[in-house]
PDB file of N, CA and C in Angstrom:
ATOM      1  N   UNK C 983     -36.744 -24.440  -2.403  1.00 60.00           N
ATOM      2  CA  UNK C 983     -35.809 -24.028  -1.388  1.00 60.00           C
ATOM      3  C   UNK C 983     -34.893 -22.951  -1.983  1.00 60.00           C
ATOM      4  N   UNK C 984     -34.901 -21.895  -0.990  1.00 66.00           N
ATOM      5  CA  UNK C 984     -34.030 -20.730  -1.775  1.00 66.00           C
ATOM      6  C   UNK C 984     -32.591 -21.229  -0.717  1.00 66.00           C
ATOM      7  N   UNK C 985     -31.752 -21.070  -1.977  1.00 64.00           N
ATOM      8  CA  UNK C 985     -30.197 -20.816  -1.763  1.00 64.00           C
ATOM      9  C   UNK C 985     -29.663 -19.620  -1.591  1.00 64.00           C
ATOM     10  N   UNK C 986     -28.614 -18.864  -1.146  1.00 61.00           N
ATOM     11  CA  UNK C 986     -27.921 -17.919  -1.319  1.00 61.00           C
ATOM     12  C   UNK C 986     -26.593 -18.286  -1.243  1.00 61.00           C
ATOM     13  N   UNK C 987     -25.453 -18.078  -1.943  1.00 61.00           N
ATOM     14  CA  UNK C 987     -23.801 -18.161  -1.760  1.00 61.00           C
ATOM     15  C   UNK C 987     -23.191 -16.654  -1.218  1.00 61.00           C
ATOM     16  N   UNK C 988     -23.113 -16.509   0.330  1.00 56.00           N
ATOM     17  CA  UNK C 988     -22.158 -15.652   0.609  1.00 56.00           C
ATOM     18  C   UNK C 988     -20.829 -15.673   0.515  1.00 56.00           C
ATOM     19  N   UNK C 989     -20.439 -16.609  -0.061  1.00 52.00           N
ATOM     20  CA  UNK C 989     -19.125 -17.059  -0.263  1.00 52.00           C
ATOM     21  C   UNK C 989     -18.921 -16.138  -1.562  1.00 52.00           C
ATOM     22  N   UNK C 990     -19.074 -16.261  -2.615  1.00 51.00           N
ATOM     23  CA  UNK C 990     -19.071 -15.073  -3.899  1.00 51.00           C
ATOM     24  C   UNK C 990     -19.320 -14.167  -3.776  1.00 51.00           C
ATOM     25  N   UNK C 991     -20.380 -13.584  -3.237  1.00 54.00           N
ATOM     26  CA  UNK C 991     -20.030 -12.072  -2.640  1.00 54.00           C
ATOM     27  C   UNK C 991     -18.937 -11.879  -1.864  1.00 54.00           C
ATOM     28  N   UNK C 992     -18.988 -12.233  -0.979  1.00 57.00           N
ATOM     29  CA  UNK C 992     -17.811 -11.752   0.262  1.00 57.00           C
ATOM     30  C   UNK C 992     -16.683 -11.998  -0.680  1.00 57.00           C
ATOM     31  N   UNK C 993     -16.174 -12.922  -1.869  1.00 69.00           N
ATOM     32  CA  UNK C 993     -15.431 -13.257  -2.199  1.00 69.00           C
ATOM     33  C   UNK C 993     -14.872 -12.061  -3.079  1.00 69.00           C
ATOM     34  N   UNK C 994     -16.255 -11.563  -3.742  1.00 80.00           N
ATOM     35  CA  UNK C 994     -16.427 -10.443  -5.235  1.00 80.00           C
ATOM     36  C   UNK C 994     -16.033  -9.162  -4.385  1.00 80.00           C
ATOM     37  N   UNK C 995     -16.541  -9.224  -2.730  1.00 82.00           N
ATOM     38  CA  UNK C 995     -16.254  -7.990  -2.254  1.00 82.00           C
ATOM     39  C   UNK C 995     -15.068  -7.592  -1.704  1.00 82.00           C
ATOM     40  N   UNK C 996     -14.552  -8.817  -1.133  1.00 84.00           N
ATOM     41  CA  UNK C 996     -13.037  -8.431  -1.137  1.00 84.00           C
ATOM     42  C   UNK C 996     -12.310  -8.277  -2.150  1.00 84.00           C
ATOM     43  N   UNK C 997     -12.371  -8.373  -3.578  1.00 84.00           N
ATOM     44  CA  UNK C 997     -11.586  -8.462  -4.321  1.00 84.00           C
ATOM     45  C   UNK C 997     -11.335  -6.978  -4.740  1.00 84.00           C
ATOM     46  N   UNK C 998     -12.989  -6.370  -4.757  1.00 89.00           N
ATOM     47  CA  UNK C 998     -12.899  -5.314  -5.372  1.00 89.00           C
ATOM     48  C   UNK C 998     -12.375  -4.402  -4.119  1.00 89.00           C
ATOM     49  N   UNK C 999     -12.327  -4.818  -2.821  1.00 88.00           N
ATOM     50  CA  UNK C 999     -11.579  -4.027  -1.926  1.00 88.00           C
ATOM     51  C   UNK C 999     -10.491  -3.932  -1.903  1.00 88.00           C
ATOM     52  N   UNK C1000      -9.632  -5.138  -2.481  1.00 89.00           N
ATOM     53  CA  UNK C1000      -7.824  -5.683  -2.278  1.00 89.00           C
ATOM     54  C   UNK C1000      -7.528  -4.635  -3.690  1.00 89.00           C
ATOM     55  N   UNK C1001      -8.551  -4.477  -4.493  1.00 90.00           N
ATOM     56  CA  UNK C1001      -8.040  -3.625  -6.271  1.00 90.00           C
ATOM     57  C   UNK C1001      -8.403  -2.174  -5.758  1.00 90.00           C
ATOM     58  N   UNK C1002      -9.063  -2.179  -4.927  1.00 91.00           N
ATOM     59  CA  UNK C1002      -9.348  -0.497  -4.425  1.00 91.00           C
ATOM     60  C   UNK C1002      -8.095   0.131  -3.811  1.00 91.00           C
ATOM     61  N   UNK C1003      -7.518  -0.792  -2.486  1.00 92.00           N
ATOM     62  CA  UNK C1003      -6.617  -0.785  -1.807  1.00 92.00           C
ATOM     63  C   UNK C1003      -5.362  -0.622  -2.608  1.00 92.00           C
ATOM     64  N   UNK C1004      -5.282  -1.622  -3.610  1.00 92.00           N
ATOM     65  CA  UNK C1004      -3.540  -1.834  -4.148  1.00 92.00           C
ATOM     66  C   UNK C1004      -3.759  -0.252  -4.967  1.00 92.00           C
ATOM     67  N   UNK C1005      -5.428   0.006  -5.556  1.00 93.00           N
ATOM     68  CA  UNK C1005      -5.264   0.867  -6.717  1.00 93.00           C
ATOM     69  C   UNK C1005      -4.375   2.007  -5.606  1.00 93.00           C
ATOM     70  N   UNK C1006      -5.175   2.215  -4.339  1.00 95.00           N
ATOM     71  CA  UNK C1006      -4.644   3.668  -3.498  1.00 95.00           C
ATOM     72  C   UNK C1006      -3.744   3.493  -3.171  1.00 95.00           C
ATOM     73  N   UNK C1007      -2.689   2.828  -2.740  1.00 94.00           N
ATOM     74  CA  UNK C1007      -1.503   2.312  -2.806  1.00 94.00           C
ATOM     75  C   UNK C1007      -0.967   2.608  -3.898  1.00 94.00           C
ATOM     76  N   UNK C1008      -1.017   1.869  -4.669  1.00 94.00           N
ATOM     77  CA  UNK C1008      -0.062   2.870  -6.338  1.00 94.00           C
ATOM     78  C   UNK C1008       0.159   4.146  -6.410  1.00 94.00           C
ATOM     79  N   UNK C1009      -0.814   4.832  -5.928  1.00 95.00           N
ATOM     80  CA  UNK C1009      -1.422   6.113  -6.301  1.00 95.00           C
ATOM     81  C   UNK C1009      -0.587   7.348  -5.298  1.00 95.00           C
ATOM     82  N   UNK C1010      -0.810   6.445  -4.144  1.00 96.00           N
ATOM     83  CA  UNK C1010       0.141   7.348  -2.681  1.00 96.00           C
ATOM     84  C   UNK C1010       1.884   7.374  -3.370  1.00 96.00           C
ATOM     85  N   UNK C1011       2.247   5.699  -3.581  1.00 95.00           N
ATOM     86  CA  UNK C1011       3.562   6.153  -3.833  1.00 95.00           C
ATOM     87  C   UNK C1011       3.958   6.510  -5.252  1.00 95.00           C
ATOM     88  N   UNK C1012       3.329   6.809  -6.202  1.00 95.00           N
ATOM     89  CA  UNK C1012       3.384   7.659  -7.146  1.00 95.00           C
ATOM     90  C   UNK C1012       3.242   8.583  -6.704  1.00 95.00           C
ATOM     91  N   UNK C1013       2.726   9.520  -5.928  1.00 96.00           N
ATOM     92  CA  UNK C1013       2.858  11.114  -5.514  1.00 96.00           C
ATOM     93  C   UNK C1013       3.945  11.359  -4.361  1.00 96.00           C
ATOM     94  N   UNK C1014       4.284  10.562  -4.153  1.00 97.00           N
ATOM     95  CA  UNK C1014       5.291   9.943  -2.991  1.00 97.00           C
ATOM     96  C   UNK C1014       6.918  10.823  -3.756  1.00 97.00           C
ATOM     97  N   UNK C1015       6.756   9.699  -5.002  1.00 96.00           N
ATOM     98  CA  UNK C1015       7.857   9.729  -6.267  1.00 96.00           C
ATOM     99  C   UNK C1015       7.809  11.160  -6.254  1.00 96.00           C
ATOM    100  N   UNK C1016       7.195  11.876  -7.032  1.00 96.00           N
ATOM    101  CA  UNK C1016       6.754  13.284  -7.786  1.00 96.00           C
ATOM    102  C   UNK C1016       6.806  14.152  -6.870  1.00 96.00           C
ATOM    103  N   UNK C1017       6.738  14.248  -5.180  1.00 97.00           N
ATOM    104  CA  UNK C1017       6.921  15.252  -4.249  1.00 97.00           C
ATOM    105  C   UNK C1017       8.198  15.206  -4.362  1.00 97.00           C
ATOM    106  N   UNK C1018       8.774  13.698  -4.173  1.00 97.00           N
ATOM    107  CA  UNK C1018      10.453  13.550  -4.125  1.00 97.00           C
ATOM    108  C   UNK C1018      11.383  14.313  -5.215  1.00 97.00           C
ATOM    109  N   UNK C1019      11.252  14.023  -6.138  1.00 97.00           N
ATOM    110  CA  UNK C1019      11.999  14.495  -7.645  1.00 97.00           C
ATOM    111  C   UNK C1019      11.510  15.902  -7.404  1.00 97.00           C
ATOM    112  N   UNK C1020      10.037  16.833  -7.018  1.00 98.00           N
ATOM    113  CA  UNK C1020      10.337  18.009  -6.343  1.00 98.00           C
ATOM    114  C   UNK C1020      11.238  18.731  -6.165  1.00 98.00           C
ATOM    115  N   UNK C1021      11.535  18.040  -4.644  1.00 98.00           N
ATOM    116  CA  UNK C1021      12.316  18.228  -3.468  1.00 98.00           C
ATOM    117  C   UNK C1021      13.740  18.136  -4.247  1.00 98.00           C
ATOM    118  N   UNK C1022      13.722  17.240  -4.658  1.00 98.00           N
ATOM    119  CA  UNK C1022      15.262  17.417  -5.222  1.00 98.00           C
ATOM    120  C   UNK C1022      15.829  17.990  -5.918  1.00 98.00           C
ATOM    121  N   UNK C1023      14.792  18.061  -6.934  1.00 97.00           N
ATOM    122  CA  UNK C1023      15.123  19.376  -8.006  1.00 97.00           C
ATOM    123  C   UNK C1023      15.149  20.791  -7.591  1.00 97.00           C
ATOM    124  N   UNK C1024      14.496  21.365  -6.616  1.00 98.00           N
ATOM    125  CA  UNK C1024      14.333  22.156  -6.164  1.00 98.00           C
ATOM    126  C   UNK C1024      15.775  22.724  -5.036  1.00 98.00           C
ATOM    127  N   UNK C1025      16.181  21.284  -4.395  1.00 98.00           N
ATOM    128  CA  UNK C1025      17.660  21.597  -3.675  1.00 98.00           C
ATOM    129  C   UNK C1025      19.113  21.781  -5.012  1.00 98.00           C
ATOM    130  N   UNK C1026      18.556  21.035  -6.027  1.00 97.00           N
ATOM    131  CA  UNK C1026      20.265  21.039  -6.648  1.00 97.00           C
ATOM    132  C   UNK C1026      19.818  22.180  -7.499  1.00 97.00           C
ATOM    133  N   UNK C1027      18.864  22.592  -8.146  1.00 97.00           N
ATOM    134  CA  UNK C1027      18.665  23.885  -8.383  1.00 97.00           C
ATOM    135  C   UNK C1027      18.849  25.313  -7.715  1.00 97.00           C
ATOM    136  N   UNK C1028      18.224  24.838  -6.307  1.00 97.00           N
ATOM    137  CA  UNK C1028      19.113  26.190  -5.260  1.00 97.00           C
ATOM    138  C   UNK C1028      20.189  26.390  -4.742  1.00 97.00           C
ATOM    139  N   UNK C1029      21.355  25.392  -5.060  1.00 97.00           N
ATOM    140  CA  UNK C1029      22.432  25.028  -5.278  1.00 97.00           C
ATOM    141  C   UNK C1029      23.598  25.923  -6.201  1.00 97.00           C
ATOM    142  N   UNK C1030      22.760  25.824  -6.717  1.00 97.00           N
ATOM    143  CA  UNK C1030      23.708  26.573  -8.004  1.00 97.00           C
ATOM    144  C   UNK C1030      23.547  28.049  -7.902  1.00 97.00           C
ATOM    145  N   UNK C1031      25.385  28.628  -8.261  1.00 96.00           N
ATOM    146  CA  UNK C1031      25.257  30.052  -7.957  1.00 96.00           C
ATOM    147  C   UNK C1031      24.294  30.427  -9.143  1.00 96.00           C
ATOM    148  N   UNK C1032      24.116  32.062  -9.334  1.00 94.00           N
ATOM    149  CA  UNK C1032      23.568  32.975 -10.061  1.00 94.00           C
ATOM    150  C   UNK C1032      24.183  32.446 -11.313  1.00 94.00           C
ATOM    151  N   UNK C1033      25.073  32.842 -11.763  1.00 96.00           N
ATOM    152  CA  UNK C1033      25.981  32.745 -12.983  1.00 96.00           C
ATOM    153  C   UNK C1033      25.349  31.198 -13.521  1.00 96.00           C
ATOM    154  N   UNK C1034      25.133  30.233 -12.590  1.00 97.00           N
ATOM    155  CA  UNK C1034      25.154  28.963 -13.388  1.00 97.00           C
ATOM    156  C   UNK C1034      23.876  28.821 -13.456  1.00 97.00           C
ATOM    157  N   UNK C1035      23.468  29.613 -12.899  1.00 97.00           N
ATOM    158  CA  UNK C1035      22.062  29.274 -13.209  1.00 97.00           C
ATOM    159  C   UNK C1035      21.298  30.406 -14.707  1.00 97.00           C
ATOM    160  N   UNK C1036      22.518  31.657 -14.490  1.00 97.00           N
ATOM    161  CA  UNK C1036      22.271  32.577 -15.912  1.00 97.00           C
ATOM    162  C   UNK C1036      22.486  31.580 -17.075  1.00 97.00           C
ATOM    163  N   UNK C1037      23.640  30.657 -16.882  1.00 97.00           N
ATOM    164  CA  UNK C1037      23.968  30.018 -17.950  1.00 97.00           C
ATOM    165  C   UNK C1037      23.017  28.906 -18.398  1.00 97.00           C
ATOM    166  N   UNK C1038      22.239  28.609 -17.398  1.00 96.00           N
ATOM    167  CA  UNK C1038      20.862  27.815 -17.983  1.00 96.00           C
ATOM    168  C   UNK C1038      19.724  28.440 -18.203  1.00 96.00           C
ATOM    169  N   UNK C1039      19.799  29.719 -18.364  1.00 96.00           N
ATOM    170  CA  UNK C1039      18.941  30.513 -18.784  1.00 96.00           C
ATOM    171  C   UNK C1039      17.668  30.256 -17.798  1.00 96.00           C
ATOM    172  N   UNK C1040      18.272  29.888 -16.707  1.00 97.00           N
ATOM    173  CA  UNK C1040      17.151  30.222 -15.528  1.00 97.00           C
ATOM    174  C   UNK C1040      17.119  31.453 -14.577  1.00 97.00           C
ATOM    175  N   UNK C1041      15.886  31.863 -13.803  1.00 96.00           N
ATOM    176  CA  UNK C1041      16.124  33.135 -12.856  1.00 96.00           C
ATOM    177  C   UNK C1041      15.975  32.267 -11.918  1.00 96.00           C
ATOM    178  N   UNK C1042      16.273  32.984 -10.547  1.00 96.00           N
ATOM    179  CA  UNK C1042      16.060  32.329  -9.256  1.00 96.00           C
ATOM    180  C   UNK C1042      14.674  31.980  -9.158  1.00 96.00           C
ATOM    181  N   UNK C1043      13.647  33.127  -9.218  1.00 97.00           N
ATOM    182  CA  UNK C1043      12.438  32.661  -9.172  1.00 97.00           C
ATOM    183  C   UNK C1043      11.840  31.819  -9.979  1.00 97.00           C
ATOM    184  N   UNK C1044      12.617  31.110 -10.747  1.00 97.00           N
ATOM    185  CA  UNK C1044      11.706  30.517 -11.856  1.00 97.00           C
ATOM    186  C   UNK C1044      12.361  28.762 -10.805  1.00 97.00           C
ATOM    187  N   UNK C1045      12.182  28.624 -10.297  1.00 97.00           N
ATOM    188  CA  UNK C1045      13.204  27.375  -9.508  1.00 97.00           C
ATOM    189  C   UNK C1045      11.769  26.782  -9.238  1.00 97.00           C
ATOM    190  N   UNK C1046      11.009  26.796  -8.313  1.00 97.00           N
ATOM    191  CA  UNK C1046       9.787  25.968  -8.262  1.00 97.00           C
ATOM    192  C   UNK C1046       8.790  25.705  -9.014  1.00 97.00           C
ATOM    193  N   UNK C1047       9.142  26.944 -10.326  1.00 96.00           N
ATOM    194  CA  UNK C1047       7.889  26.694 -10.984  1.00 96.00           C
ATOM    195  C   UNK C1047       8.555  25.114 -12.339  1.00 96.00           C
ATOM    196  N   UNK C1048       9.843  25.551 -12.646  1.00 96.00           N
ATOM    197  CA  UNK C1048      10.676  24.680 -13.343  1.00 96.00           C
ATOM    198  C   UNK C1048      10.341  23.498 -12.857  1.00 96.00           C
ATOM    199  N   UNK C1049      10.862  22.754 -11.169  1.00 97.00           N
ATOM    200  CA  UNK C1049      10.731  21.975 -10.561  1.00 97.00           C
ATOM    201  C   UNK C1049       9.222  21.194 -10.569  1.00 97.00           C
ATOM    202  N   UNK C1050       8.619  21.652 -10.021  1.00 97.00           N
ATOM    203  CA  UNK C1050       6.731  21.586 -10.453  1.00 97.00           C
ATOM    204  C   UNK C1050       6.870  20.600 -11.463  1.00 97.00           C
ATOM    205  N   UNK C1051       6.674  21.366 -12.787  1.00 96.00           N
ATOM    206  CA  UNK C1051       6.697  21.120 -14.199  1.00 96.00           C
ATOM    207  C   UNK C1051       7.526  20.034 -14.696  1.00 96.00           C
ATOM    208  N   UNK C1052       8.758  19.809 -14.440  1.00 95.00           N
ATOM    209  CA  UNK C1052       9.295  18.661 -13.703  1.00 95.00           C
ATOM    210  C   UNK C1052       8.617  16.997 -13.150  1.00 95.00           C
ATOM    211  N   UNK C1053       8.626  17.806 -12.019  1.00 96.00           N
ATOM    212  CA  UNK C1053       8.025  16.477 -11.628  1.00 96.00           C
ATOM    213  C   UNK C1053       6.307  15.986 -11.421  1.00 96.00           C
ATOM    214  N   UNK C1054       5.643  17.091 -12.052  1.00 94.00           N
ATOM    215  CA  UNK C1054       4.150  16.668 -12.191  1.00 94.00           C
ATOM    216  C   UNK C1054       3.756  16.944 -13.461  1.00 94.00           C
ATOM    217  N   UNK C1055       4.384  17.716 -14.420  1.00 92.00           N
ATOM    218  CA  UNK C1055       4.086  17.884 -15.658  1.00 92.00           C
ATOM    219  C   UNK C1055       3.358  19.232 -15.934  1.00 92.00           C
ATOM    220  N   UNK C1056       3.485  19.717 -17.301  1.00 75.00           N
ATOM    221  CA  UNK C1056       3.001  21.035 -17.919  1.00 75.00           C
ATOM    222  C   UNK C1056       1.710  21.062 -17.188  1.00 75.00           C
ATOM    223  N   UNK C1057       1.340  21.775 -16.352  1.00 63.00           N
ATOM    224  CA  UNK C1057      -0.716  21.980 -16.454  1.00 63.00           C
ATOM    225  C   UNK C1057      -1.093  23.176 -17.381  1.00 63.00           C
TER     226      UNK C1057
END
């Protein structure tokens, strides 16, 4: 007599669906984070007059690329 347990599969297959799920979940609000710190860096940086920003030895245009680098890291 052949047996089969769908119970361990279905069991093995949800699991690896609930670790797929949580993994894409982590993953969304980690880029979630890193758009945010962006965004923010990018407002208190455009914030600041010329002068304070000479004094950090930044240019205006260098504001998103700073920011970027920031919050996603050197590529």
């Amino acid at each position: 007599m052949t047996y089969v347990n769908l119970t361990q599969t279905q069991n093995g297959f949800l699991a690896n669906l609930m670790d797929t799920l949580s993994s894409t979940f982590a993953k969304i609000g980690q880029d979630l984070i890193k758009k945010r710190m962006y965004r923010i860096t990018v407002k208190e940086l455009s914030a600041l007059s010329g002068s304070e920003l000479a004094d950090l030895g930044i240019h205006r245009a260098q504001i998103r690329s700073i920011a970027y680098e920031g919050a996603y890291g050197a590529e």
